[in-house]
Each structure stands twice: as C-alpha cells, then as structure tokens.
Coordinates of N, CA and C in Angstrom, one line a residue:
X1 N 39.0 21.4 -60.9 CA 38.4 20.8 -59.7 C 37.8 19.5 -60.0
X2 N 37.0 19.6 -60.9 CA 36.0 17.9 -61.4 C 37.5 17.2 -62.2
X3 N 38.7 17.2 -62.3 CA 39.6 16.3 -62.5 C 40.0 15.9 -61.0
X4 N 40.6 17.3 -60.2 CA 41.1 16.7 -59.1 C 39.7 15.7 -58.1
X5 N 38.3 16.0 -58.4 CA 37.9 15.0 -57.4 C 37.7 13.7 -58.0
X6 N 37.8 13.6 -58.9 CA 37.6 12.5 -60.0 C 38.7 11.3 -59.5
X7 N 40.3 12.0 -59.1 CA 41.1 11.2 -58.7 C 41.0 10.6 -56.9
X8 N 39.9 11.2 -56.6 CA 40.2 11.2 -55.2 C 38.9 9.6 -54.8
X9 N 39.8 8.9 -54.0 CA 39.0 7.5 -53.5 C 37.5 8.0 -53.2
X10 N 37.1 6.8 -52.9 CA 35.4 7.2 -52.6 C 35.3 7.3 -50.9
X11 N 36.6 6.4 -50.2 CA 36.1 6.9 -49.2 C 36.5 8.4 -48.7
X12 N 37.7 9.3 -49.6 CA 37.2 10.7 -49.2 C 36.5 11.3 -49.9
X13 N 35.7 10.8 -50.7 CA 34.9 11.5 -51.2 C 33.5 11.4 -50.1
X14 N 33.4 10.9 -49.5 CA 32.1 10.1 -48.3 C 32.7 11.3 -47.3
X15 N 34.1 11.2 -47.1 CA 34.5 12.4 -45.5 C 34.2 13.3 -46.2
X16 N 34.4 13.9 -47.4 CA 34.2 15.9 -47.5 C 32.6 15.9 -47.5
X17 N 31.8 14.9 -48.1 CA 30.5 15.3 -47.8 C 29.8 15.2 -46.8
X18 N 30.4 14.2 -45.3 CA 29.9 14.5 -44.7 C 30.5 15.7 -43.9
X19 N 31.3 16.0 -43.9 CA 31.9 17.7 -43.5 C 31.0 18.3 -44.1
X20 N 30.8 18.6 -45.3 CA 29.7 19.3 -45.3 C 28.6 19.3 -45.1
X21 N 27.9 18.5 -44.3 CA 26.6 18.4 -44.1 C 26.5 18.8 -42.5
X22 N 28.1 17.8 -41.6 CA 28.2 18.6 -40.2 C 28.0 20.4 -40.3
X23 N 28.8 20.7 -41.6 CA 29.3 21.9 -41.5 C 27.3 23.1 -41.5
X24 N 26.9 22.6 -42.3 CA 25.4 23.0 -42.8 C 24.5 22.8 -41.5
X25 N 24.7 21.9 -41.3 CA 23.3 21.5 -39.6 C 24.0 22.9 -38.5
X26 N 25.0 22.9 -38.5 CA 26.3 23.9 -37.5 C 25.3 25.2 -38.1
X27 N 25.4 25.5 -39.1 CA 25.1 27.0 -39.6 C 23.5 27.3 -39.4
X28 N 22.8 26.1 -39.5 CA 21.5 25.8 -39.2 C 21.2 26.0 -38.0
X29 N 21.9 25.9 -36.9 CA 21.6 25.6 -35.8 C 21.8 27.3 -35.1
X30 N 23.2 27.4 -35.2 CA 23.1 28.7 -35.0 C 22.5 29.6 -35.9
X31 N 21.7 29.9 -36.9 CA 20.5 30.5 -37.2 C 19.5 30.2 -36.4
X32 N 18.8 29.1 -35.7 CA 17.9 29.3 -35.0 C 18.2 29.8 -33.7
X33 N 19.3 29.7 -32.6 CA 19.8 30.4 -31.9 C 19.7 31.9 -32.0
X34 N 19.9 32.5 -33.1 CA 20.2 34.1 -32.9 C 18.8 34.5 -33.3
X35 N 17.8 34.2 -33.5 CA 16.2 34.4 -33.6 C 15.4 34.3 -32.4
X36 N 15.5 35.6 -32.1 CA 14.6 35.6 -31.1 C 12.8 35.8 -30.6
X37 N 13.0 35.5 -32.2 CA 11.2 35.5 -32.3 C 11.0 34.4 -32.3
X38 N 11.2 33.4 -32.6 CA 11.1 32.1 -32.9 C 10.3 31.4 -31.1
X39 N 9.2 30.9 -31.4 CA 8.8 30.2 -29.8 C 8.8 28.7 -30.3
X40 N 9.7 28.2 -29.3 CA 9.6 26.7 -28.9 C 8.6 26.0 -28.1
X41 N 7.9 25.3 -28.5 CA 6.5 24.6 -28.2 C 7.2 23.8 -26.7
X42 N 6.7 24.1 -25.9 CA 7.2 23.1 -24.0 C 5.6 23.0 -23.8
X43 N 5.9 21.5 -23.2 CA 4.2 21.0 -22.7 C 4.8 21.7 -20.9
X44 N 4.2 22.5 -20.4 CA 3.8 22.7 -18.9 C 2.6 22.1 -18.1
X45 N 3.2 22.1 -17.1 CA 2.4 21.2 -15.2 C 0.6 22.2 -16.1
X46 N -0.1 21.0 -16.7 CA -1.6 21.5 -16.3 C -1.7 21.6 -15.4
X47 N -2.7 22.6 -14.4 CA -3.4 22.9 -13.3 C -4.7 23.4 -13.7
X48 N -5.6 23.2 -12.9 CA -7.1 23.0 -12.9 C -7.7 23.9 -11.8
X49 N -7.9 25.1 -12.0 CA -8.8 26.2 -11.0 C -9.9 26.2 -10.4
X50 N -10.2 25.8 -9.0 CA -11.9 26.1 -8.9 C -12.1 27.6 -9.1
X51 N -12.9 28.6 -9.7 CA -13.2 29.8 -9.8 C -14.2 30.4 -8.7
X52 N -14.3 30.6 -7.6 CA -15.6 30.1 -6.8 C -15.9 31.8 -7.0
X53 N -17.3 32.5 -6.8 CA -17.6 33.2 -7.0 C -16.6 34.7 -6.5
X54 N -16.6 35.5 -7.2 CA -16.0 36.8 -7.0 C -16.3 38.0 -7.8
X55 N -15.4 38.7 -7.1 CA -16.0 40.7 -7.4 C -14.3 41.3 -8.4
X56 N -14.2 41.9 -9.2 CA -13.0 42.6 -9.6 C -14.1 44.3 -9.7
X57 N -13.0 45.2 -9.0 CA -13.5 46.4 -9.2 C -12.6 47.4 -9.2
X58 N -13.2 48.7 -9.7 CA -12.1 50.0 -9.9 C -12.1 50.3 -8.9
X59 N -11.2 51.3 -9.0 CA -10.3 51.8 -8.2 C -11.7 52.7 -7.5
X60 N -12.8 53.6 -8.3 CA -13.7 54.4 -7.6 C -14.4 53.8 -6.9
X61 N -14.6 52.3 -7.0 CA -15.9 51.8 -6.8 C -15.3 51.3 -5.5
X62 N -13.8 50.8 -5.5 CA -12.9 50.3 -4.2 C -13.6 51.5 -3.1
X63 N -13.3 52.8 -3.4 CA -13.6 54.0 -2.5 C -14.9 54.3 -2.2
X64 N -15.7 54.0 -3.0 CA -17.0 53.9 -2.6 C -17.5 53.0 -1.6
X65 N -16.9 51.6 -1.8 CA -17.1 50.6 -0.3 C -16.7 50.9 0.9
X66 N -15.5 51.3 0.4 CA -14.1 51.0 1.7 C -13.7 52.4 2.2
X67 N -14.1 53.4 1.7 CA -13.6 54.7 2.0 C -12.6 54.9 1.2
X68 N -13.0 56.9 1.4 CA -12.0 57.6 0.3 C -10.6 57.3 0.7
X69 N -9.6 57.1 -0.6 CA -8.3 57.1 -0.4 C -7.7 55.9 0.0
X70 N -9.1 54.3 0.0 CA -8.9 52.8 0.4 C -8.2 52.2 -0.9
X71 N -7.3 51.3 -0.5 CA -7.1 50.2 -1.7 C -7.0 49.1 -1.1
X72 N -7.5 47.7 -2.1 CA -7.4 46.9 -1.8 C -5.9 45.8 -0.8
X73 N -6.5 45.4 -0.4 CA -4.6 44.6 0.8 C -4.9 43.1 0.1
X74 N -4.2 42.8 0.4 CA -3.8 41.5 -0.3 C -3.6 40.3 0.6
X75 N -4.6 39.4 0.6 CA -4.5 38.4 1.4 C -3.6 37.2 1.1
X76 N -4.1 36.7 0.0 CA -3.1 35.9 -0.7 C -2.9 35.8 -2.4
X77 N -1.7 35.9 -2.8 CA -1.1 35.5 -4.3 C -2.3 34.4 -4.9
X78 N -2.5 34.5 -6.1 CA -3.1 33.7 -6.8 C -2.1 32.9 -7.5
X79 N -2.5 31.4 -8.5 CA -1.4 31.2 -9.0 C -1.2 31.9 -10.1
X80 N -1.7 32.5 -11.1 CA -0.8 33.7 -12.1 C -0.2 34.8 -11.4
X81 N 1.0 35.2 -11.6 CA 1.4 36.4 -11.2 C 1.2 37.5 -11.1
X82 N 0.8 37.7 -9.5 CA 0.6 39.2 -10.2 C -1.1 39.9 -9.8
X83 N -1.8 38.5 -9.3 CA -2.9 38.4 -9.5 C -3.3 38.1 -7.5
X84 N -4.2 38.4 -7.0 CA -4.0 38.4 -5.3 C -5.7 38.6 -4.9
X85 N -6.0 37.4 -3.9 CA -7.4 37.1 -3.0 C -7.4 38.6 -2.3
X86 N -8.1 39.5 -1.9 CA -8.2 40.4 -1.1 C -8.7 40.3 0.0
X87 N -8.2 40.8 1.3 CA -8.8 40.8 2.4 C -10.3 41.1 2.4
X88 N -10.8 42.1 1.5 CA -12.1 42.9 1.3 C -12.9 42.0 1.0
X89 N -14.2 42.2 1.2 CA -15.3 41.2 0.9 C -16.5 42.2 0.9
X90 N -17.6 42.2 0.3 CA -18.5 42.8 0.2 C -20.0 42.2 0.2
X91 N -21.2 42.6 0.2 CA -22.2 41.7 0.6 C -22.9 42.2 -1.0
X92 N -23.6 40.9 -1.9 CA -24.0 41.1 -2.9 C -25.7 40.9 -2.7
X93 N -26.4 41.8 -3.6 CA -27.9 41.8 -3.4 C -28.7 41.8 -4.7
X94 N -29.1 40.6 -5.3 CA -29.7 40.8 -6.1 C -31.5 41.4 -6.3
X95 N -31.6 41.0 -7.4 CA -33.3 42.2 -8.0 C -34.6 41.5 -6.9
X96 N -34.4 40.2 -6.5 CA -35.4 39.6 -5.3 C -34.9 39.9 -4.0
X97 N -34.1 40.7 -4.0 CA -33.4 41.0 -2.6 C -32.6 40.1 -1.4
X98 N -33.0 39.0 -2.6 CA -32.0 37.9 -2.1 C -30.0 38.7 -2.1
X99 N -29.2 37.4 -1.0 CA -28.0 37.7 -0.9 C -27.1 37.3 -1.0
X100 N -26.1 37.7 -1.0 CA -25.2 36.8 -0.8 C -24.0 37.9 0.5
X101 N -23.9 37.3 1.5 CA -23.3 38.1 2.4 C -21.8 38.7 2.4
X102 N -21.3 37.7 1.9 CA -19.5 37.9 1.7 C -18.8 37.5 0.6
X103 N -18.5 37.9 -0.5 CA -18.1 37.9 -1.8 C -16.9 38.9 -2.1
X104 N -15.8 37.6 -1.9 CA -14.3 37.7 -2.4 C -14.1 39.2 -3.1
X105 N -13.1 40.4 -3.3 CA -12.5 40.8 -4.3 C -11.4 40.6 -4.4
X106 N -11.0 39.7 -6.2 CA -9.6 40.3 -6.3 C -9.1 41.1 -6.8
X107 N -7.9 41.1 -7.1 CA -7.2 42.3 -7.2 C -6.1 41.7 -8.6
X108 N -5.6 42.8 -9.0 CA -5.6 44.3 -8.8 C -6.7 44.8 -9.4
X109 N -7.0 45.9 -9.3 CA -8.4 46.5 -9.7 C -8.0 46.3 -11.5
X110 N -9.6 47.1 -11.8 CA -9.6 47.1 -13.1 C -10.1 48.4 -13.8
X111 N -10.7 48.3 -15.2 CA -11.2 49.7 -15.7 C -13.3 49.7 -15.5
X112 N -13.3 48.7 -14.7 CA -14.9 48.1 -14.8 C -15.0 46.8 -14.1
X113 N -15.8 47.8 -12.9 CA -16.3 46.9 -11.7 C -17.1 45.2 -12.5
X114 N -16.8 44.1 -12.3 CA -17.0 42.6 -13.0 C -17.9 41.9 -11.6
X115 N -18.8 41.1 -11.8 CA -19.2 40.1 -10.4 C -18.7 38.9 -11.7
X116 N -18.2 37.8 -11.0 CA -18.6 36.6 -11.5 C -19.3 35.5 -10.8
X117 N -20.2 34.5 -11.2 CA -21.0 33.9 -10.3 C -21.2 32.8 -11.2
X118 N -21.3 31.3 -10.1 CA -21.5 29.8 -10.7 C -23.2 29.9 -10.9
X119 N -23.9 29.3 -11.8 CA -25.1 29.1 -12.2 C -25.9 28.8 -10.8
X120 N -25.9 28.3 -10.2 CA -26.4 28.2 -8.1 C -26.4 29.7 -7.6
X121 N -25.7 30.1 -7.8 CA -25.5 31.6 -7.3 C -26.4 32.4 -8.0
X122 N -26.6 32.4 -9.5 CA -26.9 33.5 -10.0 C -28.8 32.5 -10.0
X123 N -29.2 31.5 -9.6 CA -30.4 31.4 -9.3 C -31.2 31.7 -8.4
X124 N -30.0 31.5 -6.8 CA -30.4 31.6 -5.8 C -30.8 33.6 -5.3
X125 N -30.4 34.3 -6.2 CA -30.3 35.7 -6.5 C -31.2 36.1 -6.9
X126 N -31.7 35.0 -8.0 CA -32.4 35.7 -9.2 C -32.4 36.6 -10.2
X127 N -31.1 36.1 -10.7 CA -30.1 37.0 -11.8 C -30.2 36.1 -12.9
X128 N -30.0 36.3 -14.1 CA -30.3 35.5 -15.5 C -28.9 35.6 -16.1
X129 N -27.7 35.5 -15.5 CA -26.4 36.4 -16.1 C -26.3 35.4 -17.7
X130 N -25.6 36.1 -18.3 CA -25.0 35.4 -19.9 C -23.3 34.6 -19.6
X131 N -23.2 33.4 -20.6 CA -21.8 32.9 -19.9 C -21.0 33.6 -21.0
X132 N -19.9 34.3 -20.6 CA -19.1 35.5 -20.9 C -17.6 35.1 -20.5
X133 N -16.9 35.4 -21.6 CA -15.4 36.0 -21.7 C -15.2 37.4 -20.9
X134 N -14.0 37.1 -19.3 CA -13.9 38.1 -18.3 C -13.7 39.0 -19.3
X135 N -14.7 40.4 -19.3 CA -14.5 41.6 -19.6 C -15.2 42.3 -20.7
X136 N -16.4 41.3 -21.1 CA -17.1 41.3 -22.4 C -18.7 41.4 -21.3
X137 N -18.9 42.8 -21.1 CA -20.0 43.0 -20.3 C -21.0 43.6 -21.0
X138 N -20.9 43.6 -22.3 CA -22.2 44.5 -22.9 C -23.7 43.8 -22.7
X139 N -24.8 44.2 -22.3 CA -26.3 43.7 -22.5 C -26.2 42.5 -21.5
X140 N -25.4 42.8 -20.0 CA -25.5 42.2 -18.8 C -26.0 42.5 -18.0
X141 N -26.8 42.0 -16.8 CA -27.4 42.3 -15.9 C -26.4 42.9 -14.4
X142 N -26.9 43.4 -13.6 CA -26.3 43.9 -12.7 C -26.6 43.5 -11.6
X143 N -26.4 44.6 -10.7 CA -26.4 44.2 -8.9 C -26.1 45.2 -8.1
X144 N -26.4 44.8 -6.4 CA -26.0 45.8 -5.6 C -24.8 45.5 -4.7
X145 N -23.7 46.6 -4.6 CA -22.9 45.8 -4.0 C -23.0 47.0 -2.6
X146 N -22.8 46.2 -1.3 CA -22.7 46.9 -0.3 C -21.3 46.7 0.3
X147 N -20.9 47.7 0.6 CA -19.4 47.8 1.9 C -19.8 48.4 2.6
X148 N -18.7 48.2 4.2 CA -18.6 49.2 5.3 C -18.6 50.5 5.1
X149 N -18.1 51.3 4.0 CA -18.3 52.8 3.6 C -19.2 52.9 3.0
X150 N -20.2 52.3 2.0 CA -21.0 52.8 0.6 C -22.1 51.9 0.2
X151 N -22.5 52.2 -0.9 CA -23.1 50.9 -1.4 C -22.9 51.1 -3.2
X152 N -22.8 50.4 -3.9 CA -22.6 50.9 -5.1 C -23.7 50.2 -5.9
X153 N -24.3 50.3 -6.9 CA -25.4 50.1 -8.1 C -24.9 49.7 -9.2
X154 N -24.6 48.6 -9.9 CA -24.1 47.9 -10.9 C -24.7 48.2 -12.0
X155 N -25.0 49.2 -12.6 CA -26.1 48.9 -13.8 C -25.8 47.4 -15.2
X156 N -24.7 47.3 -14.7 CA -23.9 45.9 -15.7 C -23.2 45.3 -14.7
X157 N -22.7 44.0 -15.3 CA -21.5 43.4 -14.8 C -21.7 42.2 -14.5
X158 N -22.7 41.4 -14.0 CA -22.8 40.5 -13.9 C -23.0 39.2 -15.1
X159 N -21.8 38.3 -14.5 CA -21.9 37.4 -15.5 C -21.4 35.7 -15.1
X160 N -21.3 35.1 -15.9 CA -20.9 33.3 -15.7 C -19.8 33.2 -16.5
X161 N -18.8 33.0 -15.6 CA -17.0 33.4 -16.8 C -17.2 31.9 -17.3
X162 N -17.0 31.7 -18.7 CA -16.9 30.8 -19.8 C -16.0 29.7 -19.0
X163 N -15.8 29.0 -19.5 CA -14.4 28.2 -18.7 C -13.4 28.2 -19.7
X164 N -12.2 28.9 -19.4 CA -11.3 29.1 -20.2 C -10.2 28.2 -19.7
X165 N -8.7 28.2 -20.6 CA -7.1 28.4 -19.9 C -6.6 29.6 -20.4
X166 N -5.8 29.6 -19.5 CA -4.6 30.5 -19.6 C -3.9 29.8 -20.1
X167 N -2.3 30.5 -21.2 CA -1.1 29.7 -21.3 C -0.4 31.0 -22.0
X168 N 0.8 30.6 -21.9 CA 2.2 31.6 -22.8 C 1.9 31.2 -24.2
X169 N 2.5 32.1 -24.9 CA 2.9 31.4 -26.4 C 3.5 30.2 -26.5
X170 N 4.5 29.5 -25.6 CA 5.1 28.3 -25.8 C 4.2 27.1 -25.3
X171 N 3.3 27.3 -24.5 CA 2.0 26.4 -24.4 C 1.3 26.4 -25.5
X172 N 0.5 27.8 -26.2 CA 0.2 27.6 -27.4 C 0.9 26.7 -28.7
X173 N 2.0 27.1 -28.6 CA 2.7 26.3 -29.6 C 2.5 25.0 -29.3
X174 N 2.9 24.7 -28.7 CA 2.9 23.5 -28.1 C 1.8 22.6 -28.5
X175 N 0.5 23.0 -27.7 CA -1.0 22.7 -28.3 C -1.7 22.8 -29.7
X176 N -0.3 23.4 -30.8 CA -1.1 24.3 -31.6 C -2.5 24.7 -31.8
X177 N -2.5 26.0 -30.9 CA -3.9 26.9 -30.6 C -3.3 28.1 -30.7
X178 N -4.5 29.3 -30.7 CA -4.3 30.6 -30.9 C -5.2 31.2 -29.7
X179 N -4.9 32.4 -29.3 CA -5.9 32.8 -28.7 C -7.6 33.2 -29.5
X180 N -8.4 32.9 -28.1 CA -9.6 32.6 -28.5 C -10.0 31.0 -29.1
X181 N -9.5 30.4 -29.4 CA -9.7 28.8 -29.7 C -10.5 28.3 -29.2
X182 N -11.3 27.4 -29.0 CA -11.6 26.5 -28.6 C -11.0 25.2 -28.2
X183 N -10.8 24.6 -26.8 CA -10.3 23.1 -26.7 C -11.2 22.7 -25.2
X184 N -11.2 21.2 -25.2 CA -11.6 20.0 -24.6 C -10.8 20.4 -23.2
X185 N -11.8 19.6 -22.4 CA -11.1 19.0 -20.8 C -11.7 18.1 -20.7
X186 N -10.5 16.9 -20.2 CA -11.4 15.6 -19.9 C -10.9 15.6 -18.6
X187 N -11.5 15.2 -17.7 CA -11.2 15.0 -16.5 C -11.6 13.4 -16.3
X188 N -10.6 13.1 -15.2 CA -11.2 11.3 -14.8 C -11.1 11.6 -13.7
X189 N -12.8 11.1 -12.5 CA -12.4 11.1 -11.4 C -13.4 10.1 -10.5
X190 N -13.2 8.9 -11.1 CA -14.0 7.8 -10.8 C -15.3 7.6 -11.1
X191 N -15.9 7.9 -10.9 CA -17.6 7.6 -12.0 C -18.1 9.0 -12.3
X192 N -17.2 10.0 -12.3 CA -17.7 11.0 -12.4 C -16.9 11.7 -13.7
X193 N -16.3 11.0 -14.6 CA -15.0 10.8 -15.8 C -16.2 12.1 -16.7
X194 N -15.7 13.3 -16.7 CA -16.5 14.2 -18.0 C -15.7 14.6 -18.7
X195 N -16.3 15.1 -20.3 CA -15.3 16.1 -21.0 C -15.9 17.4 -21.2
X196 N -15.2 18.7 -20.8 CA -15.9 19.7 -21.0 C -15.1 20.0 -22.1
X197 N -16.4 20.7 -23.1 CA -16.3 21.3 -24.4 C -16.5 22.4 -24.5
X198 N -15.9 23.4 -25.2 CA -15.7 24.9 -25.4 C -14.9 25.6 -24.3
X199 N -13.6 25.1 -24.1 CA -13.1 26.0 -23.2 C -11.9 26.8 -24.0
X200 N -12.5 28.0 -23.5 CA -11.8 29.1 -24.5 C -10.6 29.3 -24.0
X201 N -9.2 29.6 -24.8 CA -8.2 29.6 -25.2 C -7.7 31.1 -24.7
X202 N -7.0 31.6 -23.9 CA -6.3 32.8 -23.3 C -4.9 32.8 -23.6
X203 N -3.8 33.2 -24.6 CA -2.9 33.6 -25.0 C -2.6 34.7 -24.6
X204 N -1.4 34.6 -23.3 CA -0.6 36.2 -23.0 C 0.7 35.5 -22.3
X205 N 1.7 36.9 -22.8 CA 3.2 36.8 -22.6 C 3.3 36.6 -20.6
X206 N 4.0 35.5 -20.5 CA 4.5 35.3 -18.8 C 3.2 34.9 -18.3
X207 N 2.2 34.1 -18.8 CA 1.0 33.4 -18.1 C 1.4 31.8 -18.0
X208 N 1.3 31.1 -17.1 CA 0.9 29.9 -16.8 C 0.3 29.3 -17.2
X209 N 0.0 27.9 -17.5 CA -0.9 27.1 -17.9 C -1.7 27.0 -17.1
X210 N -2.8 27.3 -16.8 CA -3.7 26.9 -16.2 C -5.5 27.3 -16.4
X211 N -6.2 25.8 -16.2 CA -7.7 26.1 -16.4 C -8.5 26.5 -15.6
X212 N -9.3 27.2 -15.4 CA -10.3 27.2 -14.6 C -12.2 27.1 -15.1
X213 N -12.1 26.2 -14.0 CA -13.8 26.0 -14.4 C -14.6 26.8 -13.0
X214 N -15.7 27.1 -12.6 CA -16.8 27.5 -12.2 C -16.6 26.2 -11.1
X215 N -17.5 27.1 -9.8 CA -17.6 25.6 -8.5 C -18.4 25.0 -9.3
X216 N -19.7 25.1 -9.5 CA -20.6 24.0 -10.0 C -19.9 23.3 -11.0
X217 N -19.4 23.6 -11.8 CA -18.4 22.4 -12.8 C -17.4 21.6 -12.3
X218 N -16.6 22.3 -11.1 CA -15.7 21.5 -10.2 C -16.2 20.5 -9.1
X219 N -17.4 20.9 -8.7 CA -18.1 19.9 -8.0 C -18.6 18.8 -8.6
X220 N -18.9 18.6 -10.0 CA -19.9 18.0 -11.1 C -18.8 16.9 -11.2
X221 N -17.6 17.5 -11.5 CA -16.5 16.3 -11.9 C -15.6 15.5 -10.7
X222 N -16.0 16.1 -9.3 CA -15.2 16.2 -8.0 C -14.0 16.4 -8.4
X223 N -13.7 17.2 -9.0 CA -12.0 17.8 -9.2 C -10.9 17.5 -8.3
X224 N -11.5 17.3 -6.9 CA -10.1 17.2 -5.8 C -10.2 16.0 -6.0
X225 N -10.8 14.9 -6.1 CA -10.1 13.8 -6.8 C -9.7 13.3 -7.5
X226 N -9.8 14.0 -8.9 CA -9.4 13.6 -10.1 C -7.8 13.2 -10.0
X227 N -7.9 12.0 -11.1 CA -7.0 11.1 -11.6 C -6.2 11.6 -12.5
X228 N -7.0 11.9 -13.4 CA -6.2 12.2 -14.8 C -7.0 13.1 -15.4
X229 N -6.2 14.8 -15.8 CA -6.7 15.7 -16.5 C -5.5 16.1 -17.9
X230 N -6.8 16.1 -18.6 CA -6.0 15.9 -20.0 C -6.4 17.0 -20.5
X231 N -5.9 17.9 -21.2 CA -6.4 19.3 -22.1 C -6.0 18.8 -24.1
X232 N -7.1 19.5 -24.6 CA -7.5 18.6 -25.4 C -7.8 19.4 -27.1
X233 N -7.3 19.5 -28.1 CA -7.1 20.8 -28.9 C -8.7 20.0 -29.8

C-alpha cells in the first residue's frame, strides 16, 4: 500500500483525502440525526406578559364557591397551552376587610388554592405577601375568598409571583440557562428604558418563550409601548 501511494501524483493524492473527509462529515452528520436526545439551541418570538392579579384553585375549593359538582368554563386560551382566563371571578377580602370585588380564576385547577397579587394590591388589602416562585407557599399569608355558593378561608396562599420566563429546552439551550437561573430584562420604552434583575428561569417540555412581570412592573416600564425587549443571561 505505502509503495502503491508513493507512485500516485499529488493531485490524487489531494482527491482521496478529500473523499475522505466528505466521507467523515457524511458519517458525522448522520450521527447527529439519529440522536434524539440531542436539543438544538432556536432563539424564539420573546413575548412579555402583564400578570394582572389572579386566583388558581382546587377542584374543592372550585365547589365550595360555585356549587357542588361546578367546574371552572373557559373564557379565553392563555398564550401557553393548555392554560385558560375563566369566566368565574370571585370577591377577595383581606385581614382590614378591605376588598377587592372581582378577581380572575385561571385554570386548570390545581393541588392548592394560590392568590397572586401586584404590590398595590397587596397594600391596598393589607396583606404583607413574600415575592414567591408559583407554588412555593410555605410561611404565607392568606385570605378570604367569597363566591355565589360559599366562602372559603385561605389559611396560606397569598403571594407576589417573582417575575419569571417560561421557555422549552431549545430556548434554554439557546440562552444557555437551566431551570431556576437567574436572567435580565431590559426593556426600552422611551424615558422609561429599565432592566429588571432576577428573573427566574422556568424550563418545561412544549412551553413557549415567554416573560411575565406583575401590573405594577408593567406599568413602571409602560410595556405597551416598548421598543425593544431584550432577555438577558
């Protein structure tokens, strides 16, 4: 073999090596194809959530407002899938007996009735809530919630949801982040240009990219005008 390539010109010696190099990227390529663990990093359409105050609740506590054997109806799709505004609204009463008369539920229910509320809200109430990751209610304050059937007693639940995003694993990739992370939002929206810091990182399979901050933080930056929102590792 090292005699016969010895006789062979240089310029086929230049074609069999680049055959083999086509040949190698080819075998390369189809290895990453047949792996289907493998996630490809895609930047997706940021979108930016107002969160305006709301109720998530169980299925017993649904029956306790609305009557036995009630489930929530669906007014309108949220943008994650899956996720839906409810026709139902309930009147919230906090510890000074202050109120709030009509307060959103969405849906679908959960394992543990949640209030969420912007900092205005939880003053105008007289609630001291902690700012919380949805579903992290230990050593929270509570509330009263009233419906047309019932009234129910929150001994927990009330809280200030963190400002997070949502994203798939290929947005994570993408950003390299993990769930639970920490990252930036800058918003530009004419003299009102802010960066919010600590927005916590939400990794799950078939979720959308998208942030959501609190009214009073959406108001702060006027979000329906914003120019330019940039997410930020």
């Amino acid at each position: 073999m090292g005699s016969s390539l010895r006789n062979l010109s240089r310029d086929a010696v230049e074609a069999i090596v680049r055959q083999v190099l086509r040949d190698a990227q080819v075998s390369s390529a189809g290895g990453n194809v047949a792996s289907s663990t493998e996630v490809q990093p895609r930047k997706s359409e940021l979108v930016v959530s107002i969160s305006a105050r709301h109720i998530h609740l169980t299925d017993a506590d649904v029956e306790t407002l609305f009557g036995q054997g009630k489930t929530l109806t669906k007014m309108k799709d949220l943008y994650q899938d899956g996720f839906f505004a409810a026709n139902e609204t309930v009147m919230l009463i906090g510890p000074r007996k202050r109120m709030l008369p009509s307060v959103r539920i969405l849906g679908p229910t959960r394992k543990e009735s949640q209030v969420e509320l912007s900092y205005t809200d939880a003053i105008s109430l007289g609630i001291d809530p902690p700012v919380r990751e949805s579903g992290k209610l230990e050593d929270t304050p509570g509330c009263v919630l009233v419906g047309p059937a019932g009234v129910v007693e929150l001994k927990r639940g009330v809280i200030r949801a963190a400002r997070h995003v949502h994203m798939g694993p290929e947005d994570a990739a993408y950003y390299g982040v993990k769930d639970k992370d920490m990252m930036k939002l800058r918003v530009e929206s004419g003299v009102c240009s802010v960066v919010f810091e600590d927005v916590l990182v939400r990794v799950g399979k078939n979720i959308k990219l998208e942030v959501h901050l609190d009214t009073d933080e959406g108001n702060a930056v006027d979000l329906e005008h914003a120019t330019k929102i940039e997410l930020i590792k």
